[in-house]
Amino acid sequence: MGLFDFFKKKQETVEAQEALDKGLEKTKEGFFSKITKAVVGKSTIDDEVLDNLEEVLVMSDVGVTTTLKIVDRIQQRVARDKYVGTEDLNRLLKEEIQALLAENNSNDFETFEYGAHKPYVIMVVGVNGVGKTTTIGKLAHQLKEAGNKVVLGAADTFRAAAVDQIKLWGERVDVRVVAQPMGSDPASVAFDTVKSAVANGDDVAIIDTAGRLHNKVGLMNELTKIKNVMQKVVPGAPHEILLVLDASTGQNAIEQATQFTQATDVNALALTKLDGTAKGGVVIGISDQFKIPVKYIGVGEKIGDLQLFNKRDFVDSLFK
């Protein structure tokens, strides 16, 4: 790496950290004001403080199951160290959340470069309105910036707006889009996209799918059909089934994750709109509950504000 590339990389890292800090501002404000109230007038972490902390975490959309784990861990720490006071609560909380996320068998992703498969096929799922198409566009941009040749497949053929939106993103970030008329078979579009990616020597193919949470059987059949036709062209495709969730919907995002993980083999998550919500705690709950890596987070409107999720950076930013 040359000196120019080194400083460019360093500058990008600083900008990404600043975007993360800014994106989590609303969550931090709500989180810390509630924790401050939980310990007011207390010098030791007693049962009442732990009860209050439990309420704070649940209200921050960490989720009941994950909250109970965190509170139990802190209770054990307090029992071991008799001299822990309320001024240590933030530090303990930060350490235990980081430890919990580290145990979830999810690796942090370092770059937007995928070298294991070519083409690397990503099938994107999620309900309408969560920022699915925007995430696809921003992801295509990041992948292209990392030196990948990218193609998009507009397989959400039930909404004309979805196909048009993908085409607009294709023009904006200068990547090819494979599309068919509205109402076409989504599996046919996916097949054409992957076939085109192979013929064109593309590194990554990203397939959009319909954002409908109709009955689970229908969803399962549709996604299975799309997977099967892609495997005829690229065995093992899709390599990534990315579920996009809107962090601002809190517990509803967890419900959507439940539905989609039952319908298909989701192996990566993207949490959008973290900058517009005080419910950033849902990232912790989803990561813990589903044991599926949170791979991308959306922390702003700018094209570069889709970030690779890093557990340590996220929790550090949350507690700054």
Tab-separated table of C-alpha atoms in Angstrom:
chain	number	residue	atom	x	y	z
A	1	MET	CA	0.000	0.000	0.000
A	2	GLY	CA	1.436	3.384	-1.060
A	3	LEU	CA	1.529	6.436	1.214
A	4	PHE	CA	-1.384	8.071	-0.620
A	5	ASP	CA	-3.515	4.904	-0.289
A	6	PHE	CA	-2.583	4.625	3.404
A	7	PHE	CA	-3.732	8.171	4.196
A	8	LYS	CA	-6.836	7.776	2.011
A	9	LYS	CA	-7.745	4.599	3.926
A	10	LYS	CA	-7.110	6.326	7.252
A	11	GLN	CA	-9.322	9.268	6.249
A	12	GLU	CA	-12.115	6.894	5.170
A	13	THR	CA	-11.887	5.088	8.538
A	14	VAL	CA	-12.172	8.394	10.433
A	15	GLU	CA	-15.164	9.474	8.293
A	16	ALA	CA	-16.882	6.097	8.812
A	17	GLN	CA	-16.421	6.371	12.596
A	18	GLU	CA	-17.802	9.931	12.581
A	19	ALA	CA	-20.827	8.765	10.541
A	20	LEU	CA	-21.404	5.908	13.008
A	21	ASP	CA	-21.173	8.247	16.022
A	22	LYS	CA	-23.584	10.705	14.404
A	23	GLY	CA	-25.935	7.915	13.295
A	24	LEU	CA	-26.247	6.580	16.836
A	25	GLU	CA	-26.844	9.981	18.473
A	26	LYS	CA	-30.586	9.488	19.034
A	27	THR	CA	-30.088	6.019	20.501
A	28	LYS	CA	-27.307	7.277	22.791
A	29	GLU	CA	-29.325	10.231	24.041
A	30	GLY	CA	-32.311	8.083	24.998
A	31	PHE	CA	-30.193	5.251	26.356
A	32	PHE	CA	-27.982	7.284	28.677
A	33	SER	CA	-30.687	9.597	29.979
A	34	LYS	CA	-32.661	6.502	31.018
A	35	ILE	CA	-29.614	4.859	32.649
A	36	THR	CA	-28.896	8.082	34.581
A	37	LYS	CA	-32.458	8.014	35.929
A	38	ALA	CA	-32.078	4.322	36.805
A	39	VAL	CA	-29.220	5.024	39.231
A	40	VAL	CA	-30.238	8.421	40.609
A	41	GLY	CA	-29.698	8.598	44.379
A	42	LYS	CA	-27.968	5.190	44.441
A	43	SER	CA	-24.321	4.476	45.209
A	44	THR	CA	-24.409	0.698	44.812
A	45	ILE	CA	-25.832	-1.561	42.112
A	46	ASP	CA	-28.633	-3.179	44.083
A	47	ASP	CA	-31.749	-5.085	42.984
A	48	GLU	CA	-33.675	-1.870	42.363
A	49	VAL	CA	-30.944	-0.531	40.043
A	50	LEU	CA	-30.865	-3.869	38.181
A	51	ASP	CA	-34.670	-3.801	37.824
A	52	ASN	CA	-34.462	-0.259	36.462
A	53	LEU	CA	-31.652	-1.276	34.093
A	54	GLU	CA	-33.759	-4.168	32.842
A	55	GLU	CA	-36.558	-1.733	32.037
A	56	VAL	CA	-34.139	0.635	30.236
A	57	LEU	CA	-32.761	-2.155	28.015
A	58	VAL	CA	-36.230	-3.474	27.132
A	59	MET	CA	-37.416	0.068	26.319
A	60	SER	CA	-34.331	0.501	24.107
A	61	ASP	CA	-35.548	-2.512	22.072
A	62	VAL	CA	-32.714	-4.794	23.108
A	63	GLY	CA	-35.430	-7.447	23.612
A	64	VAL	CA	-36.497	-9.346	26.735
A	65	THR	CA	-34.371	-12.480	26.224
A	66	THR	CA	-31.160	-10.567	25.537
A	67	THR	CA	-31.897	-8.057	28.317
A	68	LEU	CA	-32.210	-10.848	30.891
A	69	LYS	CA	-28.851	-12.272	29.774
A	70	ILE	CA	-27.127	-8.881	30.121
A	71	VAL	CA	-28.656	-8.112	33.527
A	72	ASP	CA	-27.750	-11.595	34.786
A	73	ARG	CA	-24.134	-11.077	33.682
A	74	ILE	CA	-23.948	-7.727	35.491
A	75	GLN	CA	-25.503	-9.262	38.619
A	76	GLN	CA	-22.772	-11.917	38.609
A	77	ARG	CA	-20.060	-9.274	38.171
A	78	VAL	CA	-21.446	-7.245	41.082
A	79	ALA	CA	-21.597	-10.360	43.277
A	80	ARG	CA	-17.922	-11.120	42.496
A	81	ASP	CA	-16.673	-7.568	43.088
A	82	LYS	CA	-18.187	-6.082	46.248
A	83	TYR	CA	-16.747	-2.623	45.505
A	84	VAL	CA	-18.567	-1.993	42.233
A	85	GLY	CA	-20.607	1.209	42.413
A	86	THR	CA	-23.179	2.835	40.165
A	87	GLU	CA	-20.416	4.932	38.545
A	88	ASP	CA	-19.108	1.636	37.091
A	89	LEU	CA	-22.437	0.657	35.527
A	90	ASN	CA	-21.727	2.074	32.043
A	91	ARG	CA	-18.350	0.325	31.906
A	92	LEU	CA	-19.833	-2.994	33.061
A	93	LEU	CA	-22.709	-2.688	30.609
A	94	LYS	CA	-20.368	-1.932	27.707
A	95	GLU	CA	-18.070	-4.863	28.558
A	96	GLU	CA	-20.932	-7.350	28.937
A	97	ILE	CA	-22.673	-6.284	25.710
A	98	GLN	CA	-19.382	-6.604	23.792
A	99	ALA	CA	-18.757	-10.018	25.366
A	100	LEU	CA	-22.277	-11.175	24.491
A	101	LEU	CA	-21.960	-10.080	20.860
A	102	ALA	CA	-18.540	-11.730	20.619
A	103	GLU	CA	-20.107	-15.054	21.644
A	104	ASN	CA	-22.702	-14.990	18.864
A	105	ASN	CA	-20.460	-16.735	16.340
A	106	SER	CA	-20.621	-13.742	14.046
A	107	ASN	CA	-17.375	-12.478	12.571
A	108	ASP	CA	-16.887	-8.817	11.791
A	109	PHE	CA	-16.496	-8.102	8.101
A	110	GLU	CA	-13.429	-6.112	7.174
A	111	THR	CA	-13.911	-5.207	3.504
A	112	PHE	CA	-16.401	-5.124	0.634
A	113	GLU	CA	-14.244	-7.546	-1.346
A	114	TYR	CA	-15.596	-11.070	-1.876
A	115	GLY	CA	-13.048	-13.440	-3.316
A	116	ALA	CA	-14.407	-16.888	-2.448
A	117	HIS	CA	-16.900	-17.190	-5.330
A	118	LYS	CA	-17.258	-15.583	-8.722
A	119	PRO	CA	-19.862	-14.445	-9.259
A	120	TYR	CA	-20.716	-14.010	-5.588
A	121	VAL	CA	-24.527	-14.078	-5.553
A	122	ILE	CA	-26.493	-12.087	-2.959
A	123	MET	CA	-30.274	-12.544	-2.704
A	124	VAL	CA	-31.872	-9.654	-0.825
A	125	VAL	CA	-35.111	-10.187	1.117
A	126	GLY	CA	-37.260	-8.007	3.374
A	127	VAL	CA	-40.636	-6.286	3.475
A	128	ASN	CA	-41.445	-3.145	1.515
A	129	GLY	CA	-40.475	0.118	3.175
A	130	VAL	CA	-37.431	-1.077	5.127
A	131	GLY	CA	-34.956	0.510	2.709
A	132	LYS	CA	-34.258	-2.662	0.741
A	133	THR	CA	-33.710	-1.073	-2.674
A	134	THR	CA	-31.678	1.797	-1.205
A	135	THR	CA	-29.508	-0.747	0.616
A	136	ILE	CA	-28.974	-2.640	-2.656
A	137	GLY	CA	-27.948	0.588	-4.415
A	138	LYS	CA	-25.556	1.640	-1.657
A	139	LEU	CA	-24.111	-1.878	-1.427
A	140	ALA	CA	-23.548	-1.916	-5.199
A	141	HIS	CA	-21.697	1.393	-4.856
A	142	GLN	CA	-19.473	0.116	-2.021
A	143	LEU	CA	-18.708	-3.106	-3.894
A	144	LYS	CA	-17.835	-1.186	-7.053
A	145	GLU	CA	-15.596	1.175	-5.052
A	146	ALA	CA	-13.791	-1.917	-3.736
A	147	GLY	CA	-13.006	-2.912	-7.336
A	148	ASN	CA	-15.816	-5.386	-8.048
A	149	LYS	CA	-17.832	-5.671	-11.270
A	150	VAL	CA	-21.453	-5.685	-10.102
A	151	VAL	CA	-24.795	-6.516	-11.725
A	152	LEU	CA	-28.259	-5.989	-10.199
A	153	GLY	CA	-31.312	-8.169	-10.823
A	154	ALA	CA	-34.742	-6.493	-10.556
A	155	ALA	CA	-36.666	-9.596	-9.444
A	156	ASP	CA	-39.309	-7.667	-7.466
A	157	THR	CA	-41.548	-7.720	-10.525
A	158	PHE	CA	-44.809	-7.129	-8.628
A	159	ARG	CA	-44.230	-3.390	-8.210
A	160	ALA	CA	-43.295	-1.188	-11.160
A	161	ALA	CA	-41.797	1.278	-8.669
A	162	ALA	CA	-39.366	-1.374	-7.407
A	163	VAL	CA	-38.013	-2.109	-10.888
A	164	ASP	CA	-37.754	1.614	-11.696
A	165	GLN	CA	-35.957	2.278	-8.415
A	166	ILE	CA	-33.372	-0.440	-9.075
A	167	LYS	CA	-32.805	0.968	-12.584
A	168	LEU	CA	-32.302	4.459	-11.131
A	169	TRP	CA	-29.747	3.129	-8.653
A	170	GLY	CA	-28.011	1.271	-11.490
A	171	GLU	CA	-27.649	4.561	-13.387
A	172	ARG	CA	-26.591	6.452	-10.270
A	173	VAL	CA	-23.780	4.068	-9.299
A	174	ASP	CA	-23.037	2.980	-12.886
A	175	VAL	CA	-23.714	-0.753	-12.643
A	176	ARG	CA	-25.692	-2.963	-15.023
A	177	VAL	CA	-29.305	-3.897	-14.228
A	178	VAL	CA	-31.113	-6.957	-15.582
A	179	ALA	CA	-34.888	-6.432	-15.695
A	180	GLN	CA	-38.008	-7.795	-17.364
A	181	PRO	CA	-41.510	-6.308	-17.758
A	182	MET	CA	-43.621	-5.932	-14.602
A	183	GLY	CA	-45.419	-9.149	-13.692
A	184	SER	CA	-42.660	-11.397	-15.083
A	185	ASP	CA	-41.640	-14.502	-13.168
A	186	PRO	CA	-39.123	-13.351	-10.474
A	187	ALA	CA	-37.202	-16.622	-10.825
A	188	SER	CA	-36.758	-15.916	-14.550
A	189	VAL	CA	-35.215	-12.508	-13.787
A	190	ALA	CA	-32.890	-14.091	-11.194
A	191	PHE	CA	-31.856	-16.770	-13.704
A	192	ASP	CA	-31.122	-14.168	-16.408
A	193	THR	CA	-29.147	-12.018	-13.943
A	194	VAL	CA	-26.882	-14.827	-12.770
A	195	LYS	CA	-26.417	-16.138	-16.338
A	196	SER	CA	-25.504	-12.617	-17.449
A	197	ALA	CA	-23.057	-12.268	-14.516
A	198	VAL	CA	-21.248	-15.446	-15.562
A	199	ALA	CA	-21.091	-14.414	-19.223
A	200	ASN	CA	-19.890	-10.911	-18.366
A	201	GLY	CA	-17.291	-11.996	-15.803
A	202	ASP	CA	-18.994	-10.058	-13.003
A	203	ASP	CA	-17.719	-10.436	-9.434
A	204	VAL	CA	-21.033	-9.884	-7.630
A	205	ALA	CA	-24.696	-10.309	-8.596
A	206	ILE	CA	-27.310	-8.772	-6.273
A	207	ILE	CA	-30.897	-10.019	-6.699
A	208	ASP	CA	-33.807	-7.981	-5.342
A	209	THR	CA	-36.942	-9.951	-4.354
A	210	ALA	CA	-40.562	-9.023	-3.657
A	211	GLY	CA	-41.065	-7.364	-0.286
A	212	ARG	CA	-44.261	-9.142	0.642
A	213	LEU	CA	-44.839	-10.919	3.920
A	214	HIS	CA	-47.861	-12.813	2.684
A	215	ASN	CA	-48.421	-16.311	4.056
A	216	LYS	CA	-45.205	-18.041	5.037
A	217	VAL	CA	-45.718	-20.994	2.680
A	218	GLY	CA	-46.096	-18.714	-0.347
A	219	LEU	CA	-42.992	-16.754	0.609
A	220	MET	CA	-41.007	-19.938	1.188
A	221	ASN	CA	-42.048	-21.423	-2.169
A	222	GLU	CA	-41.194	-18.252	-4.066
A	223	LEU	CA	-37.745	-17.810	-2.490
A	224	THR	CA	-36.967	-21.520	-2.881
A	225	LYS	CA	-37.853	-21.344	-6.592
A	226	ILE	CA	-35.549	-18.328	-7.076
A	227	LYS	CA	-32.712	-20.139	-5.286
A	228	ASN	CA	-33.191	-23.316	-7.332
A	229	VAL	CA	-33.060	-21.608	-10.731
A	230	MET	CA	-29.902	-19.658	-9.776
A	231	GLN	CA	-28.201	-22.893	-8.703
A	232	LYS	CA	-28.651	-24.253	-12.220
A	233	VAL	CA	-26.213	-21.565	-13.375
A	234	VAL	CA	-23.998	-21.160	-10.291
A	235	PRO	CA	-23.951	-24.196	-7.962
A	236	GLY	CA	-24.229	-23.078	-4.333
A	237	ALA	CA	-25.931	-19.770	-5.186
A	238	PRO	CA	-27.036	-17.638	-3.488
A	239	HIS	CA	-23.931	-17.394	-1.315
A	240	GLU	CA	-25.561	-14.724	0.818
A	241	ILE	CA	-29.238	-14.335	1.690
A	242	LEU	CA	-29.380	-10.827	3.086
A	243	LEU	CA	-32.388	-9.812	5.188
A	244	VAL	CA	-32.896	-6.045	5.339
A	245	LEU	CA	-34.621	-4.726	8.477
A	246	ASP	CA	-35.634	-1.214	9.506
A	247	ALA	CA	-34.053	-0.593	12.934
A	248	SER	CA	-36.582	2.161	13.686
A	249	THR	CA	-39.390	-0.407	13.882
A	250	GLY	CA	-37.824	-2.001	16.987
A	251	GLN	CA	-39.620	-5.172	18.014
A	252	ASN	CA	-41.398	-5.345	14.660
A	253	ALA	CA	-37.973	-5.853	13.055
A	254	ILE	CA	-37.458	-8.863	15.341
A	255	GLU	CA	-40.842	-10.259	14.253
A	256	GLN	CA	-39.893	-9.828	10.580
A	257	ALA	CA	-36.573	-11.575	11.239
A	258	THR	CA	-38.511	-14.481	12.782
A	259	GLN	CA	-40.786	-14.763	9.722
A	260	PHE	CA	-38.013	-14.594	7.128
A	261	THR	CA	-35.596	-16.912	8.933
A	262	GLN	CA	-38.369	-19.516	9.011
A	263	ALA	CA	-39.047	-19.011	5.290
A	264	THR	CA	-35.468	-19.150	3.985
A	265	ASP	CA	-31.830	-19.646	5.043
A	266	VAL	CA	-30.961	-16.064	5.943
A	267	ASN	CA	-27.226	-15.848	6.667
A	268	ALA	CA	-26.644	-12.077	6.822
A	269	LEU	CA	-28.561	-9.062	8.137
A	270	ALA	CA	-28.627	-5.375	7.247
A	271	LEU	CA	-30.114	-2.898	9.746
A	272	THR	CA	-31.180	0.382	8.117
A	273	LYS	CA	-32.242	3.830	9.377
A	274	LEU	CA	-30.202	3.728	12.599
A	275	ASP	CA	-29.688	7.487	12.276
A	276	GLY	CA	-33.419	8.180	12.466
A	277	THR	CA	-34.259	6.241	15.605
A	278	ALA	CA	-33.588	5.906	19.327
A	279	LYS	CA	-34.082	2.135	18.980
A	280	GLY	CA	-30.530	1.181	17.996
A	281	GLY	CA	-30.546	-1.388	20.809
A	282	VAL	CA	-32.445	-3.674	18.425
A	283	VAL	CA	-29.094	-4.424	16.721
A	284	ILE	CA	-27.896	-6.072	19.965
A	285	GLY	CA	-31.115	-8.059	20.414
A	286	ILE	CA	-31.278	-9.300	16.817
A	287	SER	CA	-27.594	-10.282	16.763
A	288	ASP	CA	-28.005	-12.239	20.004
A	289	GLN	CA	-31.397	-13.789	19.324
A	290	PHE	CA	-30.878	-15.061	15.776
A	291	LYS	CA	-27.152	-15.859	15.821
A	292	ILE	CA	-27.022	-14.480	12.269
A	293	PRO	CA	-24.290	-11.935	11.588
A	294	VAL	CA	-25.351	-8.323	11.243
A	295	LYS	CA	-23.230	-7.536	8.180
A	296	TYR	CA	-24.285	-4.022	7.206
A	297	ILE	CA	-25.761	-1.022	9.024
A	298	GLY	CA	-27.249	2.129	7.536
A	299	VAL	CA	-26.250	5.228	9.515
A	300	GLY	CA	-27.272	8.068	7.204
A	301	GLU	CA	-28.647	9.282	3.895
A	302	LYS	CA	-25.356	9.589	2.003
A	303	ILE	CA	-24.360	6.916	-0.506
A	304	GLY	CA	-21.370	5.943	1.634
A	305	ASP	CA	-23.421	5.617	4.840
A	306	LEU	CA	-23.962	1.874	4.473
A	307	GLN	CA	-21.205	0.453	6.693
A	308	LEU	CA	-19.837	-2.977	7.425
A	309	PHE	CA	-20.920	-3.779	10.971
A	310	ASN	CA	-18.148	-4.013	13.539
A	311	LYS	CA	-19.357	-5.119	16.983
A	312	ARG	CA	-16.621	-3.369	18.957
A	313	ASP	CA	-16.912	-0.083	17.035
A	314	PHE	CA	-20.704	-0.153	17.398
A	315	VAL	CA	-20.664	-0.658	21.179
A	316	ASP	CA	-17.778	1.814	21.625
A	317	SER	CA	-19.791	4.421	19.725
A	318	LEU	CA	-22.905	3.642	21.746
A	319	PHE	CA	-21.040	4.355	24.999
A	320	LYS	CA	-19.054	7.415	23.906
